[in-house]
XYZ file of C-alpha atoms in Angstrom:
353
model
C 43.219 73.717 100.794
C 43.439 70.646 98.564
C 44.584 72.818 95.675
C 47.406 74.228 97.806
C 48.470 70.689 98.709
C 48.525 69.748 95.044
C 50.626 72.822 94.212
C 53.059 71.965 96.985
C 53.323 68.408 95.739
C 54.068 69.678 92.246
C 57.179 71.567 93.453
C 60.248 69.522 92.562
C 61.899 68.046 95.626
C 65.250 68.902 94.110
C 64.290 72.590 94.160
C 63.321 72.377 97.830
C 66.567 70.591 98.634
C 68.534 73.223 96.738
C 66.811 76.037 98.656
C 67.463 74.315 101.996
C 71.089 73.744 101.059
C 71.423 77.396 100.092
C 69.912 78.422 103.415
C 72.313 76.216 105.341
C 75.188 77.615 103.302
C 74.145 81.179 104.152
C 73.943 80.344 107.858
C 77.361 78.686 107.717
C 78.722 81.752 105.938
C 77.420 84.018 108.695
C 78.851 81.713 111.385
C 82.252 81.433 109.719
C 82.377 85.127 108.834
C 80.922 87.167 111.698
C 79.829 85.217 114.763
C 83.202 83.827 115.976
C 84.740 87.288 116.099
C 81.755 88.777 117.908
C 81.848 85.941 120.439
C 85.568 86.553 121.071
C 84.973 90.299 121.436
C 82.064 89.624 123.806
C 84.243 87.352 125.950
C 86.918 90.020 126.283
C 84.215 92.581 127.042
C 82.940 90.322 129.822
C 86.470 90.042 131.211
C 86.797 93.835 131.166
C 83.558 94.345 133.098
C 84.478 91.597 135.578
C 87.995 92.988 136.096
C 86.527 96.174 137.540
C 85.552 94.155 140.602
C 89.218 93.407 141.278
C 90.953 95.734 143.721
C 92.950 98.377 141.865
C 91.110 97.984 138.554
C 87.962 99.801 139.638
C 89.640 103.099 138.763
C 89.591 102.192 135.072
C 86.566 102.101 132.824
C 85.646 98.793 131.139
C 86.509 100.425 127.802
C 90.140 100.931 128.776
C 90.407 97.468 130.327
C 88.911 95.962 127.164
C 91.458 97.493 124.790
C 94.337 96.387 127.030
C 92.920 92.868 127.325
C 92.444 92.726 123.569
C 96.027 93.766 122.884
C 97.378 91.196 125.345
C 95.262 88.452 123.806
C 96.189 89.241 120.188
C 99.912 89.689 120.798
C 100.345 86.730 123.161
C 97.886 84.137 121.851
C 97.216 85.503 118.389
C 93.900 86.369 116.779
C 92.176 83.429 115.007
C 91.802 84.019 111.274
C 88.154 82.946 111.280
C 87.358 85.623 113.889
C 88.740 88.614 112.011
C 85.541 89.471 110.137
C 83.543 89.576 113.363
C 86.246 91.636 115.054
C 86.205 94.138 112.187
C 82.389 94.230 112.400
C 82.586 95.027 116.125
C 85.173 97.768 115.626
C 83.371 99.459 112.766
C 79.632 98.805 112.908
C 79.054 98.396 116.644
C 81.367 101.269 117.510
C 79.713 103.694 115.135
C 76.219 102.633 116.194
C 77.255 103.155 119.813
C 78.443 106.661 118.961
C 75.042 107.388 117.423
C 73.311 106.162 120.597
C 75.669 108.329 122.632
C 73.730 111.260 121.220
C 70.911 110.433 123.630
C 73.217 111.506 126.446
C 73.791 114.950 124.942
C 71.706 118.019 124.117
C 72.332 120.997 121.871
C 72.925 123.069 124.988
C 75.820 120.810 125.911
C 77.155 120.909 122.359
C 77.306 124.701 122.538
C 79.328 124.302 125.732
C 82.643 123.943 123.872
C 81.977 127.340 122.281
C 83.472 128.975 119.230
C 86.839 128.916 120.968
C 86.644 125.149 121.315
C 85.858 124.697 117.642
C 88.762 126.998 116.794
C 91.116 124.957 118.979
C 90.052 121.741 117.247
C 90.461 123.186 113.749
C 93.796 124.860 114.450
C 95.196 121.740 116.115
C 94.117 119.572 113.196
C 95.697 121.814 110.564
C 98.920 122.386 112.475
C 99.386 118.680 113.235
C 98.814 117.653 109.625
C 101.331 120.183 108.292
C 103.867 119.328 111.005
C 103.667 115.603 110.310
C 103.983 115.953 106.529
C 106.910 118.349 106.879
C 108.770 116.227 109.437
C 108.162 113.111 107.360
C 109.830 114.764 104.393
C 112.794 115.877 106.519
C 113.514 112.446 108.026
C 112.941 110.526 104.808
C 109.585 108.819 105.404
C 107.685 107.877 102.240
C 105.266 110.708 101.390
C 102.224 108.444 101.172
C 102.921 106.791 104.505
C 103.498 110.222 106.055
C 100.110 111.372 104.778
C 98.420 108.366 106.331
C 100.090 108.972 109.692
C 99.248 112.687 109.483
C 95.578 111.981 108.765
C 95.304 109.315 111.457
C 96.874 111.558 114.091
C 95.186 114.829 113.240
C 91.668 113.660 112.328
C 90.238 110.354 113.517
C 92.647 107.450 113.563
C 92.051 104.363 111.455
C 88.952 105.790 109.763
C 90.932 108.747 108.491
C 93.772 106.478 107.369
C 91.431 104.305 105.332
C 89.660 107.339 103.849
C 92.927 109.111 103.049
C 94.281 106.016 101.340
C 91.568 106.414 98.716
C 93.502 109.366 97.328
C 97.056 108.481 98.389
C 96.859 104.885 97.090
C 99.601 103.732 99.466
C 100.745 100.125 99.808
C 98.798 97.765 102.032
C 101.819 97.466 104.332
C 101.833 101.244 104.780
C 98.163 101.276 105.713
C 98.719 98.491 108.244
C 101.735 100.264 109.698
C 99.884 103.550 110.020
C 96.874 101.921 111.692
C 99.094 99.971 114.097
C 101.146 103.009 115.109
C 98.095 105.232 115.498
C 96.385 102.572 117.619
C 99.487 102.228 119.789
C 100.000 105.927 120.522
C 96.279 106.611 120.723
C 96.026 103.898 123.355
C 98.933 105.438 125.256
C 97.087 108.761 125.202
C 93.838 107.127 126.292
C 95.538 105.507 129.279
C 97.920 108.330 130.172
C 96.018 111.582 129.624
C 93.465 111.031 132.435
C 96.363 110.537 134.852
C 97.885 113.865 133.741
C 94.705 115.907 134.218
C 95.218 116.728 137.922
C 98.946 117.351 137.429
C 98.222 119.854 134.652
C 95.440 121.550 136.610
C 92.748 120.749 134.034
C 89.110 120.800 135.083
C 86.566 118.544 133.368
C 85.785 121.078 130.625
C 89.435 121.745 129.800
C 90.411 118.088 129.909
C 87.487 117.091 127.690
C 88.467 119.695 125.129
C 92.118 118.604 125.273
C 91.253 114.929 124.897
C 88.830 115.574 122.051
C 91.314 117.774 120.205
C 94.345 115.496 120.553
C 93.600 111.777 121.032
C 93.492 109.779 117.807
C 90.467 107.441 117.659
C 86.864 108.348 118.543
C 86.617 105.394 120.911
C 89.921 106.300 122.549
C 88.657 109.836 123.149
C 85.475 108.468 124.710
C 87.464 106.082 126.888
C 89.776 108.820 128.163
C 87.091 111.471 128.455
C 84.588 109.513 130.534
C 87.432 108.154 132.660
C 87.786 111.724 133.956
C 84.065 112.335 134.499
C 80.726 112.585 132.683
C 81.054 116.248 131.714
C 84.577 115.641 130.491
C 83.436 112.697 128.389
C 80.601 114.627 126.796
C 82.818 117.584 125.871
C 85.533 115.265 124.593
C 83.000 113.467 122.392
C 81.679 116.686 120.892
C 85.189 118.041 120.293
C 86.291 114.771 118.696
C 83.249 114.542 116.446
C 84.007 118.078 115.333
C 87.378 116.731 114.178
C 85.722 113.768 112.486
C 83.408 116.109 110.607
C 86.524 117.691 109.088
C 87.512 114.366 107.506
C 85.578 114.968 104.294
C 87.088 118.435 103.572
C 90.562 117.078 104.301
C 90.188 114.116 101.942
C 88.731 116.407 99.276
C 91.775 118.668 99.624
C 94.120 115.690 99.291
C 92.147 114.538 96.263
C 92.562 117.925 94.608
C 96.291 117.792 95.314
C 96.456 114.311 93.790
C 94.576 115.554 90.735
C 97.167 118.265 90.175
C 99.847 115.572 90.197
C 98.035 113.572 87.537
C 96.052 111.109 89.679
C 92.560 109.904 88.852
C 90.120 112.798 89.403
C 87.509 110.409 90.769
C 89.771 109.826 93.767
C 88.724 113.224 95.110
C 85.335 111.850 96.193
C 85.600 111.116 99.938
C 83.388 108.805 101.979
C 80.995 110.735 104.214
C 81.140 109.715 107.888
C 77.446 108.814 108.237
C 77.606 108.239 111.971
C 78.499 111.901 112.548
C 75.317 113.048 110.808
C 73.308 110.427 112.708
C 74.892 111.503 115.994
C 73.927 115.133 115.358
C 70.366 114.083 114.457
C 70.019 112.096 117.695
C 71.373 115.004 119.753
C 68.830 117.303 118.101
C 66.037 114.821 118.810
C 67.148 114.477 122.424
C 67.094 118.271 122.735
C 63.557 118.606 121.385
C 61.861 115.511 122.839
C 61.797 114.404 126.467
C 63.079 110.830 126.565
C 61.973 108.801 129.626
C 64.706 108.287 132.207
C 64.327 104.507 132.028
C 64.903 104.549 128.267
C 67.949 106.799 128.637
C 69.368 104.488 131.305
C 68.924 101.425 129.101
C 70.497 103.206 126.137
C 73.412 104.347 128.279
C 74.111 100.748 129.327
C 73.811 99.483 125.743
C 76.110 102.284 124.583
C 78.749 101.402 127.183
C 78.641 97.716 126.241
C 78.968 98.414 122.523
C 81.747 100.948 123.064
C 83.583 98.399 125.189
C 83.164 95.776 122.482
C 84.484 98.203 119.885
C 87.552 98.926 121.986
C 88.110 95.232 122.628
C 88.054 94.694 118.863
C 90.512 97.531 118.407
C 92.881 95.903 120.876
C 92.567 92.578 119.078
C 93.748 94.203 115.840
C 96.753 95.988 117.332
C 99.656 93.864 116.066
C 102.863 95.211 117.577
C 104.966 93.185 115.129
C 103.678 95.380 112.280
C 105.534 98.328 113.781
C 108.859 96.572 113.213
C 108.183 95.669 109.593
C 108.631 99.195 108.182
C 111.601 100.368 110.238
C 111.891 103.004 112.935
C 111.547 106.246 110.981
C 107.766 106.029 110.443
C 107.373 105.000 114.078
C 109.420 108.034 115.132
C 107.215 110.195 112.903
C 104.026 108.823 114.486
C 105.480 109.352 117.961
C 106.533 112.914 117.115
C 103.073 113.668 115.723
C 101.545 112.215 118.893
C 103.695 114.496 121.065
C 103.025 117.521 118.858
C 99.239 117.232 118.846
C 99.189 116.630 122.593
C 101.425 119.603 123.444
C 100.034 121.994 120.819
C 96.408 121.409 121.798
C 97.281 121.612 125.512
C 98.839 125.036 125.009
C 95.741 126.255 123.172
C 93.435 124.860 125.876
C 95.451 126.431 128.704
C 95.364 129.853 127.011
C 91.703 129.598 125.911
């Protein structure tokens, strides 16, 4: 023991002070970088859950209320700069982890429920929407790179597809922001409006889930709309949407090959793999093979709902309506046209399935 004391005394106090200072600096970095945004997202999430107790709001899920509250906050009060890192963390990390946990609510038997026809509807809708958007963009004079971003965001999986596609398109930062803002706007409209259309269109839970999963832009938006119409609808919508997400890598590879033919860097053809899709499938497989206690499933379901709500709140906080005005009306008209096309095209396929 005395030898240890001597060794400790031999350590320079300046070294200890430097280590302590470095530790404090790291903690300050975490606080300034992540925590403020998470706290803001958590506050909006709390508001969303509390709002359901107000008469008239009980019809809406906390996820939908959270994205609306986030948009109101960001566009009226503004999002603090020091909170942006935490907001981005909530939208990306928490949201994807929540999607993985959502796998505990599904089994392989439920996955098979959308059938080969459902997979065909998803694939055909994706391809048709992408081609339609690119073609219309060329006809109305929208920059080709911006049109590709809007096409990918609409047809595949929203902001994630836009960011992945930009690896090969190399569009301007303003174009990426515009595409994300427009996709968030129209995806939110779909998330709020599609559940209200279900009874008018005569769609049961299976048909509505397939329609929502095949047409709504973001994964979280699909989940919000799907579960708003019922549990079965939400599960089918999630599976259909994740089928679209799984097609992100082949689509980006195809765009990379096209860019290579035009003289771009061949390394741009390497797409990021959506890891949360593989993890989601693994969890579904585990849930199908192993009996998970009901108490554990209930706790995971609550945690999943909270994290999904936080992810949607973060998405609302990053929806800056002013960005839509910065690039003119033609790209906005293109995004709106793509939104109408994917909704109508997929609905026709679902009705005739």
